[in-house]
């Protein structure tokens, strides 16, 4: 047995849930090799910073995190999306130990080995079969692919993470099955383009349990629906075949929830954005989804102030929002991304106009959201508990994803725990949250 003390690794994980999954894979591998995790820089032998490099503001946050780790520890390995532009990091921090791009798990682990060799004790260093996670015990992100085949003019993700690479359906389902057996009650399906799953491998079949399953959006949804956990779909482009999944929602197989990044409603702006499926009659399809599954929650994100966006384009988006009556909406003022073609499409919208449009957009959506939530008063809804104490609990309905959507604030005398799914009678609502009793 190795008598050396276990090497300790610190981790800073920035960016989206897809990056969080990358961090989970890295720490799972390191923990399996006998490394321990440190909650402080001072207690770590080496620090990994998993960066985000999508927006300039995200790059600034990543550089700040690297700087803090360098100042407080000095031994730093940088990975993630910003690692695809190593010169930006080296210019500011020439002494970082290593820089790797996104999904470069072996390179990250190799850099850690070089900085501080592992001490492995097979009798003591046990890793659960579902791996280590950075989310609460009751929900987990399930990443089904890497990269993206789209070439949206405002996005550099394909430059950072490459083209679409789908995981075999059997591998995804085995991971999901392990997570559910470990106590996960909610699976959040993520990728850059979830509904494109399997296009790159021509929907090849792979073995799971006693059958062959196609690497295809609908087939994966159908199989995930057999595991007994809530299955929530994120980053779903509105390709026509998405319609096929709506009956599964109506049947209760997967959650009646679609996260669709629409980004705009003006055809002129959508063409400039090079958005996929921009000619789809989205309003008609949303109406049809609601006819098939009346409880469906549709969430989306939009951008105000895209280069060349006119007053007429923006007013069209507001009118579209009025008609669509989306349940959950995020909106972001356009921020130039270094290397993105959108920066050169047209003159930038002045910052004050961009922000004013953002304010008006969010005011409109808050009115819609308040009306939608008010309509739930008096209903009894299933709620998954995120936090609970003696004074009550907080949770989410089937229409609310963690971190990005609303909460249900619960009065109760019951002893609840994270991951419990309980019936809650809704008594009140505001623009974002519900209030009820269990």
Short mmCIF file of C-alpha atoms in Angstrom, two decimals:
data_model
loop_
_atom_site.label_atom_id
_atom_site.label_comp_id
_atom_site.label_asym_id
_atom_site.label_seq_id
_atom_site.Cartn_x
_atom_site.Cartn_y
_atom_site.Cartn_z
CA UNK A 1 0.00 0.00 0.00
CA UNK A 2 1.25 3.48 -0.87
CA UNK A 3 1.96 5.44 2.33
CA UNK A 4 2.12 8.83 0.64
CA UNK A 5 -0.73 11.20 1.52
CA UNK A 6 -3.36 11.42 -1.19
CA UNK A 7 -2.81 14.25 -3.67
CA UNK A 8 -5.52 16.90 -3.48
CA UNK A 9 -7.09 18.62 -6.49
CA UNK A 10 -9.10 21.86 -6.50
CA UNK A 11 -11.67 22.53 -9.19
CA UNK A 12 -13.35 25.66 -10.56
CA UNK A 13 -16.09 24.91 -13.10
CA UNK A 14 -17.46 27.83 -15.14
CA UNK A 15 -19.99 28.08 -17.95
CA UNK A 16 -22.93 25.96 -19.03
CA UNK A 17 -24.22 22.56 -17.84
CA UNK A 18 -22.32 20.90 -20.69
CA UNK A 19 -19.07 22.16 -19.16
CA UNK A 20 -20.24 20.96 -15.75
CA UNK A 21 -20.59 17.44 -17.15
CA UNK A 22 -17.01 17.69 -18.44
CA UNK A 23 -15.88 18.65 -14.92
CA UNK A 24 -17.76 15.67 -13.45
CA UNK A 25 -15.97 13.31 -15.82
CA UNK A 26 -12.59 14.76 -14.91
CA UNK A 27 -13.09 14.50 -11.15
CA UNK A 28 -14.57 11.01 -11.49
CA UNK A 29 -11.40 9.84 -13.25
CA UNK A 30 -9.10 11.58 -10.77
CA UNK A 31 -11.03 10.24 -7.77
CA UNK A 32 -10.81 6.73 -9.23
CA UNK A 33 -7.04 7.17 -9.31
CA UNK A 34 -6.91 8.05 -5.62
CA UNK A 35 -6.89 11.85 -5.73
CA UNK A 36 -8.92 13.72 -3.14
CA UNK A 37 -10.88 16.89 -3.83
CA UNK A 38 -10.03 20.12 -2.06
CA UNK A 39 -12.61 22.82 -1.31
CA UNK A 40 -9.91 25.49 -1.02
CA UNK A 41 -7.02 26.63 -3.18
CA UNK A 42 -4.67 26.51 -0.20
CA UNK A 43 -5.49 22.87 0.50
CA UNK A 44 -4.89 21.73 -3.08
CA UNK A 45 -1.72 20.39 -4.68
CA UNK A 46 -3.00 21.50 -8.09
CA UNK A 47 -6.08 23.46 -9.29
CA UNK A 48 -8.10 22.78 -12.46
CA UNK A 49 -9.99 25.73 -13.95
CA UNK A 50 -12.65 24.65 -16.47
CA UNK A 51 -13.26 27.82 -18.48
CA UNK A 52 -16.04 29.28 -20.61
CA UNK A 53 -15.06 31.12 -23.79
CA UNK A 54 -18.34 31.84 -25.54
CA UNK A 55 -18.77 35.55 -24.74
CA UNK A 56 -16.16 38.19 -23.98
CA UNK A 57 -17.70 38.61 -20.53
CA UNK A 58 -17.32 34.85 -19.95
CA UNK A 59 -13.68 35.03 -21.05
CA UNK A 60 -13.10 37.85 -18.56
CA UNK A 61 -14.67 35.75 -15.80
CA UNK A 62 -12.45 32.80 -16.78
CA UNK A 63 -9.30 34.91 -16.73
CA UNK A 64 -10.28 36.26 -13.32
CA UNK A 65 -10.76 32.71 -12.01
CA UNK A 66 -7.37 31.65 -13.40
CA UNK A 67 -5.77 34.70 -11.79
CA UNK A 68 -7.28 33.91 -8.39
CA UNK A 69 -6.11 30.29 -8.60
CA UNK A 70 -2.61 31.38 -9.65
CA UNK A 71 -2.40 33.94 -6.84
CA UNK A 72 -3.65 31.58 -4.12
CA UNK A 73 -2.11 28.31 -5.30
CA UNK A 74 0.25 28.75 -8.25
CA UNK A 75 -0.18 25.28 -9.78
CA UNK A 76 -2.98 25.62 -12.29
CA UNK A 77 -4.23 23.47 -15.20
CA UNK A 78 -6.64 25.26 -17.55
CA UNK A 79 -9.22 23.43 -19.66
CA UNK A 80 -12.59 24.11 -21.30
CA UNK A 81 -13.77 26.30 -24.16
CA UNK A 82 -11.30 29.12 -23.57
CA UNK A 83 -8.53 26.52 -23.77
CA UNK A 84 -9.18 26.50 -27.52
CA UNK A 85 -7.56 29.96 -27.55
CA UNK A 86 -4.47 29.26 -25.43
CA UNK A 87 -2.65 32.43 -26.49
CA UNK A 88 -5.20 34.55 -24.60
CA UNK A 89 -4.35 32.65 -21.42
CA UNK A 90 -0.58 32.42 -21.91
CA UNK A 91 -0.31 36.15 -22.59
CA UNK A 92 -1.76 36.89 -19.18
CA UNK A 93 -0.60 33.83 -17.22
CA UNK A 94 2.55 32.38 -18.81
CA UNK A 95 3.20 30.11 -15.82
CA UNK A 96 0.07 27.96 -15.92
CA UNK A 97 1.07 24.28 -15.95
CA UNK A 98 -1.00 23.25 -18.98
CA UNK A 99 -3.82 24.42 -21.24
CA UNK A 100 -6.21 22.00 -22.94
CA UNK A 101 -9.35 22.51 -25.00
CA UNK A 102 -12.85 21.30 -24.18
CA UNK A 103 -13.54 17.56 -23.78
CA UNK A 104 -9.79 16.87 -23.52
CA UNK A 105 -10.21 14.68 -20.45
CA UNK A 106 -7.07 12.60 -20.96
CA UNK A 107 -4.92 15.71 -21.42
CA UNK A 108 -6.28 17.26 -18.22
CA UNK A 109 -5.70 14.10 -16.22
CA UNK A 110 -2.22 13.75 -17.76
CA UNK A 111 -1.35 17.32 -16.74
CA UNK A 112 -2.48 16.59 -13.18
CA UNK A 113 -0.34 13.41 -13.15
CA UNK A 114 2.66 15.45 -14.22
CA UNK A 115 2.08 18.08 -11.54
CA UNK A 116 1.42 15.63 -8.71
CA UNK A 117 1.54 11.86 -9.31
CA UNK A 118 -1.43 9.81 -8.06
CA UNK A 119 -1.46 7.60 -5.02
CA UNK A 120 -3.96 4.84 -5.55
CA UNK A 121 -5.29 2.46 -2.94
CA UNK A 122 -7.75 0.02 -4.54
CA UNK A 123 -9.10 -0.98 -1.11
CA UNK A 124 -9.89 2.56 0.01
CA UNK A 125 -10.45 4.71 -3.07
CA UNK A 126 -13.88 3.66 -4.24
CA UNK A 127 -15.86 5.60 -6.83
CA UNK A 128 -19.63 5.02 -7.15
CA UNK A 129 -20.64 3.42 -10.46
CA UNK A 130 -22.53 6.54 -11.53
CA UNK A 131 -19.35 8.63 -11.09
CA UNK A 132 -18.97 11.85 -9.11
CA UNK A 133 -21.27 14.78 -9.76
CA UNK A 134 -21.31 18.49 -8.99
CA UNK A 135 -25.11 18.80 -8.93
CA UNK A 136 -27.37 17.95 -5.98
CA UNK A 137 -28.02 14.23 -5.48
CA UNK A 138 -31.56 14.28 -6.87
CA UNK A 139 -30.90 15.62 -10.37
CA UNK A 140 -28.18 15.20 -12.99
CA UNK A 141 -27.27 16.49 -16.43
CA UNK A 142 -27.13 13.81 -19.13
CA UNK A 143 -24.96 14.95 -22.04
CA UNK A 144 -25.84 13.03 -25.20
CA UNK A 145 -23.44 14.60 -27.71
CA UNK A 146 -20.55 17.00 -28.20
CA UNK A 147 -20.16 19.79 -30.73
CA UNK A 148 -22.60 21.22 -33.26
CA UNK A 149 -23.16 21.18 -37.04
CA UNK A 150 -24.98 24.52 -37.11
CA UNK A 151 -23.16 27.67 -38.12
CA UNK A 152 -25.16 30.39 -36.40
CA UNK A 153 -23.52 33.72 -37.16
CA UNK A 154 -23.31 34.82 -33.51
CA UNK A 155 -21.80 31.58 -32.19
CA UNK A 156 -18.27 30.13 -32.14
CA UNK A 157 -19.11 26.87 -30.36
CA UNK A 158 -18.24 24.73 -33.45
CA UNK A 159 -14.81 26.42 -33.48
CA UNK A 160 -14.36 25.62 -29.79
CA UNK A 161 -15.99 22.19 -29.54
CA UNK A 162 -16.07 20.91 -33.13
CA UNK A 163 -18.85 19.34 -35.17
CA UNK A 164 -21.59 17.11 -33.77
CA UNK A 165 -20.40 13.84 -32.22
CA UNK A 166 -23.28 11.79 -30.81
CA UNK A 167 -22.77 9.26 -28.03
CA UNK A 168 -24.17 5.77 -28.78
CA UNK A 169 -27.67 5.42 -27.40
CA UNK A 170 -26.66 2.36 -25.39
CA UNK A 171 -23.91 4.33 -23.60
CA UNK A 172 -26.28 7.21 -22.79
CA UNK A 173 -28.97 4.86 -21.47
CA UNK A 174 -26.53 2.89 -19.31
CA UNK A 175 -25.33 6.13 -17.76
CA UNK A 176 -28.92 7.24 -17.18
CA UNK A 177 -29.78 3.88 -15.62
CA UNK A 178 -26.83 4.12 -13.20
CA UNK A 179 -27.84 7.63 -12.20
CA UNK A 180 -31.41 6.60 -11.47
CA UNK A 181 -30.24 3.58 -9.45
CA UNK A 182 -28.04 5.98 -7.44
CA UNK A 183 -31.06 8.09 -6.46
CA UNK A 184 -31.35 10.66 -9.26
CA UNK A 185 -35.00 11.65 -9.70
CA UNK A 186 -34.59 14.06 -12.62
CA UNK A 187 -32.49 13.71 -15.77
CA UNK A 188 -31.76 16.90 -17.69
CA UNK A 189 -30.87 15.98 -21.27
CA UNK A 190 -28.34 18.42 -22.75
CA UNK A 191 -26.13 18.96 -25.81
CA UNK A 192 -25.53 21.83 -28.21
CA UNK A 193 -28.35 20.62 -30.47
CA UNK A 194 -30.35 17.90 -28.75
CA UNK A 195 -32.79 17.25 -31.60
CA UNK A 196 -29.89 16.64 -34.04
CA UNK A 197 -28.82 13.65 -31.93
CA UNK A 198 -27.60 10.80 -34.13
CA UNK A 199 -27.47 12.65 -37.46
CA UNK A 200 -23.69 12.25 -37.59
CA UNK A 201 -23.84 8.45 -37.18
CA UNK A 202 -26.90 7.99 -39.41
CA UNK A 203 -28.94 6.95 -36.37
CA UNK A 204 -26.86 3.82 -35.83
CA UNK A 205 -28.24 1.19 -33.46
CA UNK A 206 -26.49 0.12 -30.27
CA UNK A 207 -27.29 -2.48 -27.64
CA UNK A 208 -29.10 -1.63 -24.42
CA UNK A 209 -30.54 -4.28 -22.12
CA UNK A 210 -32.16 -6.85 -24.44
CA UNK A 211 -32.65 -4.72 -27.53
CA UNK A 212 -31.08 -2.51 -30.19
CA UNK A 213 -31.83 1.21 -29.85
CA UNK A 214 -31.30 3.79 -32.59
CA UNK A 215 -29.18 6.84 -31.84
CA UNK A 216 -32.14 9.09 -32.53
CA UNK A 217 -33.98 11.82 -30.60
CA UNK A 218 -37.37 10.08 -30.43
CA UNK A 219 -35.95 6.64 -29.64
CA UNK A 220 -33.78 8.03 -26.84
CA UNK A 221 -36.75 9.91 -25.36
CA UNK A 222 -38.88 6.78 -25.49
CA UNK A 223 -36.26 4.67 -23.68
CA UNK A 224 -35.47 7.32 -21.07
CA UNK A 225 -39.18 7.39 -20.33
CA UNK A 226 -38.99 3.81 -19.05
CA UNK A 227 -36.51 4.57 -16.23
CA UNK A 228 -38.98 6.08 -13.76
CA UNK A 229 -37.27 9.48 -13.42
CA UNK A 230 -38.37 12.88 -14.67
CA UNK A 231 -36.75 13.43 -18.09
CA UNK A 232 -36.37 17.08 -19.15
CA UNK A 233 -35.27 18.15 -22.67
CA UNK A 234 -32.98 21.15 -23.14
CA UNK A 235 -31.54 22.96 -26.20
CA UNK A 236 -34.03 21.44 -28.63
CA UNK A 237 -34.09 23.06 -32.07
CA UNK A 238 -37.61 22.95 -33.55
CA UNK A 239 -36.91 20.46 -36.33
CA UNK A 240 -40.09 18.77 -37.63
CA UNK A 241 -39.34 15.44 -35.91
CA UNK A 242 -39.56 17.12 -32.49
CA UNK A 243 -43.35 16.93 -32.95
CA UNK A 244 -43.11 13.15 -32.56
CA UNK A 245 -41.99 13.52 -28.93
CA UNK A 246 -45.04 15.52 -27.82
CA UNK A 247 -47.30 12.42 -27.43
CA UNK A 248 -44.69 10.95 -25.06
CA UNK A 249 -45.16 14.07 -22.93
CA UNK A 250 -48.94 13.74 -23.05
CA UNK A 251 -48.60 10.12 -21.90
CA UNK A 252 -46.39 11.10 -18.95
CA UNK A 253 -43.34 9.23 -20.29
CA UNK A 254 -41.13 12.35 -20.35
CA UNK A 255 -41.74 15.77 -18.81
CA UNK A 256 -44.07 18.11 -20.74
CA UNK A 257 -41.25 20.62 -21.17
CA UNK A 258 -39.34 21.89 -24.19
CA UNK A 259 -36.40 24.29 -24.01
CA UNK A 260 -36.17 25.75 -27.52
CA UNK A 261 -33.62 28.55 -28.18
CA UNK A 262 -35.62 30.53 -30.75
CA UNK A 263 -33.49 33.72 -30.41
CA UNK A 264 -35.77 35.97 -32.51
CA UNK A 265 -39.02 36.18 -34.44
CA UNK A 266 -38.18 38.50 -37.33
CA UNK A 267 -37.37 36.57 -40.54
CA UNK A 268 -34.76 39.20 -41.44
CA UNK A 269 -32.91 38.77 -38.16
CA UNK A 270 -33.24 34.97 -38.19
CA UNK A 271 -31.72 34.86 -41.68
CA UNK A 272 -28.84 37.06 -40.51
CA UNK A 273 -28.39 34.75 -37.51
CA UNK A 274 -28.34 31.69 -39.83
CA UNK A 275 -30.67 29.94 -37.45
CA UNK A 276 -31.72 26.39 -38.35
CA UNK A 277 -35.41 25.85 -39.09
CA UNK A 278 -35.98 29.59 -39.22
CA UNK A 279 -38.74 29.14 -41.81
CA UNK A 280 -40.77 26.75 -39.67
CA UNK A 281 -44.22 28.02 -38.75
CA UNK A 282 -43.36 27.94 -35.09
CA UNK A 283 -46.56 29.53 -33.80
CA UNK A 284 -48.72 26.92 -35.52
CA UNK A 285 -46.58 24.14 -34.15
CA UNK A 286 -46.72 25.48 -30.58
CA UNK A 287 -50.54 25.59 -30.87
CA UNK A 288 -50.52 21.99 -32.07
CA UNK A 289 -48.22 20.91 -29.23
CA UNK A 290 -50.63 22.47 -26.74
CA UNK A 291 -53.56 20.68 -28.34
CA UNK A 292 -51.78 17.32 -27.95
CA UNK A 293 -50.31 18.10 -24.51
CA UNK A 294 -52.17 20.96 -22.78
CA UNK A 295 -49.76 20.95 -19.82
CA UNK A 296 -46.64 21.50 -21.95
CA UNK A 297 -44.25 24.23 -20.79
CA UNK A 298 -42.33 25.94 -23.59
CA UNK A 299 -39.25 27.91 -22.57
CA UNK A 300 -36.98 29.87 -24.90
CA UNK A 301 -34.23 32.46 -25.12
CA UNK A 302 -34.06 35.58 -27.26
CA UNK A 303 -31.50 38.22 -28.21
CA UNK A 304 -32.18 41.94 -28.46
CA UNK A 305 -29.97 44.35 -30.40
CA UNK A 306 -28.55 41.85 -32.89
CA UNK A 307 -26.50 43.75 -35.52
CA UNK A 308 -28.91 45.26 -38.02
CA UNK A 309 -32.03 44.71 -35.84
CA UNK A 310 -34.47 47.51 -36.69
CA UNK A 311 -37.33 48.95 -34.66
CA UNK A 312 -39.69 47.00 -36.92
CA UNK A 313 -37.79 43.75 -36.25
CA UNK A 314 -38.02 44.31 -32.52
CA UNK A 315 -41.73 45.21 -32.59
CA UNK A 316 -42.34 42.03 -34.59
CA UNK A 317 -40.66 40.05 -31.82
CA UNK A 318 -42.87 41.68 -29.17
CA UNK A 319 -45.99 40.92 -31.22
CA UNK A 320 -44.83 37.34 -31.69
CA UNK A 321 -44.30 36.99 -27.93
CA UNK A 322 -47.85 38.23 -27.34
CA UNK A 323 -49.19 35.59 -29.69
CA UNK A 324 -46.96 32.71 -28.61
CA UNK A 325 -47.60 33.14 -24.87
CA UNK A 326 -44.43 31.23 -23.97
CA UNK A 327 -44.25 30.01 -20.39
CA UNK A 328 -40.61 30.73 -19.57
CA UNK A 329 -38.33 33.15 -21.42
CA UNK A 330 -34.80 34.42 -21.03
CA UNK A 331 -33.51 37.41 -22.98
CA UNK A 332 -30.01 38.76 -23.46
CA UNK A 333 -28.74 41.98 -25.06
CA UNK A 334 -26.44 41.05 -27.95
CA UNK A 335 -22.81 40.81 -26.93
CA UNK A 336 -20.14 40.59 -29.65
CA UNK A 337 -18.24 37.32 -29.64
CA UNK A 338 -14.67 37.50 -30.85
CA UNK A 339 -14.43 35.61 -34.16
CA UNK A 340 -18.20 35.44 -34.78
CA UNK A 341 -19.37 36.49 -38.29
CA UNK A 342 -22.32 38.42 -36.80
CA UNK A 343 -19.99 41.21 -35.70
CA UNK A 344 -19.44 42.23 -39.33
CA UNK A 345 -22.99 41.80 -40.66
CA UNK A 346 -24.24 45.33 -39.99
CA UNK A 347 -23.64 48.36 -37.86
CA UNK A 348 -24.02 47.50 -34.16
CA UNK A 349 -27.20 48.60 -32.42
CA UNK A 350 -26.32 51.38 -29.94
CA UNK A 351 -25.97 50.08 -26.41
CA UNK A 352 -28.73 52.26 -24.95
CA UNK A 353 -31.21 51.03 -27.60
CA UNK A 354 -30.15 47.43 -27.07
CA UNK A 355 -30.76 47.73 -23.30
CA UNK A 356 -34.05 49.59 -23.75
CA UNK A 357 -35.32 46.84 -26.04
CA UNK A 358 -34.23 44.23 -23.50
CA UNK A 359 -36.14 46.07 -20.75
CA UNK A 360 -39.32 46.29 -22.85
CA UNK A 361 -39.05 42.64 -23.87
CA UNK A 362 -38.72 41.44 -20.27
CA UNK A 363 -41.60 43.65 -19.10
CA UNK A 364 -43.79 42.07 -21.77
CA UNK A 365 -42.76 38.56 -20.78
CA UNK A 366 -43.27 39.25 -17.07
CA UNK A 367 -46.88 40.20 -17.82
CA UNK A 368 -47.36 36.94 -19.72
CA UNK A 369 -45.62 34.90 -17.00
CA UNK A 370 -47.71 36.49 -14.23
CA UNK A 371 -50.93 35.59 -16.05
CA UNK A 372 -49.75 32.04 -16.73
CA UNK A 373 -48.79 31.46 -13.11
CA UNK A 374 -51.96 33.08 -11.76
CA UNK A 375 -53.94 30.50 -13.75
CA UNK A 376 -52.29 27.77 -11.64
CA UNK A 377 -53.74 29.09 -8.37
CA UNK A 378 -56.09 26.49 -6.91
CA UNK A 379 -54.47 23.60 -8.79
CA UNK A 380 -52.55 20.74 -7.16
CA UNK A 381 -49.18 20.16 -8.83
CA UNK A 382 -46.39 17.63 -8.49
CA UNK A 383 -43.29 19.35 -7.12
CA UNK A 384 -39.75 18.00 -6.76
CA UNK A 385 -38.09 19.29 -3.59
CA UNK A 386 -34.73 21.06 -3.95
CA UNK A 387 -34.33 22.37 -0.38
CA UNK A 388 -36.22 21.74 2.86
CA UNK A 389 -35.98 22.81 6.48
CA UNK A 390 -38.27 23.11 9.50
CA UNK A 391 -39.86 26.26 8.10
CA UNK A 392 -40.95 24.75 4.79
CA UNK A 393 -39.43 23.84 1.44
CA UNK A 394 -38.60 25.02 -2.05
CA UNK A 395 -39.09 22.96 -5.15
CA UNK A 396 -40.00 22.97 -8.82
CA UNK A 397 -42.94 21.84 -10.92
CA UNK A 398 -42.60 19.73 -14.04
CA UNK A 399 -42.46 23.04 -15.90
CA UNK A 400 -39.41 24.40 -14.09
CA UNK A 401 -35.78 23.45 -14.68
CA UNK A 402 -33.19 24.06 -11.94
CA UNK A 403 -31.30 27.36 -11.91
CA UNK A 404 -33.15 28.92 -14.88
CA UNK A 405 -36.88 28.73 -14.16
CA UNK A 406 -39.19 29.48 -11.24
CA UNK A 407 -39.63 27.96 -7.79
CA UNK A 408 -42.51 26.74 -5.67
CA UNK A 409 -42.31 28.05 -2.09
CA UNK A 410 -44.05 25.51 0.15
CA UNK A 411 -45.62 25.74 3.60
CA UNK A 412 -45.72 22.33 5.21
CA UNK A 413 -45.51 20.46 8.49
CA UNK A 414 -44.27 17.37 6.71
CA UNK A 415 -40.64 16.34 6.98
CA UNK A 416 -39.47 16.70 3.40
CA UNK A 417 -36.07 16.00 1.86
CA UNK A 418 -34.34 16.96 -1.39
CA UNK A 419 -35.57 14.71 -4.19
CA UNK A 420 -39.00 14.04 -2.71
CA UNK A 421 -41.85 14.51 -5.16
CA UNK A 422 -44.94 15.84 -3.39
CA UNK A 423 -48.38 17.20 -4.25
CA UNK A 424 -48.68 20.93 -3.57
CA UNK A 425 -51.88 22.98 -3.56
CA UNK A 426 -51.05 26.33 -5.18
CA UNK A 427 -52.34 29.32 -3.19
CA UNK A 428 -50.59 32.33 -4.75
CA UNK A 429 -48.22 33.44 -7.53
CA UNK A 430 -46.08 36.34 -8.69
CA UNK A 431 -44.27 37.00 -11.99
CA UNK A 432 -41.82 34.14 -11.51
CA UNK A 433 -42.72 31.84 -8.60
CA UNK A 434 -45.60 29.90 -7.08
CA UNK A 435 -46.59 29.62 -3.42
CA UNK A 436 -48.46 26.66 -1.95
CA UNK A 437 -49.06 24.16 0.83
CA UNK A 438 -48.27 20.47 1.11
#
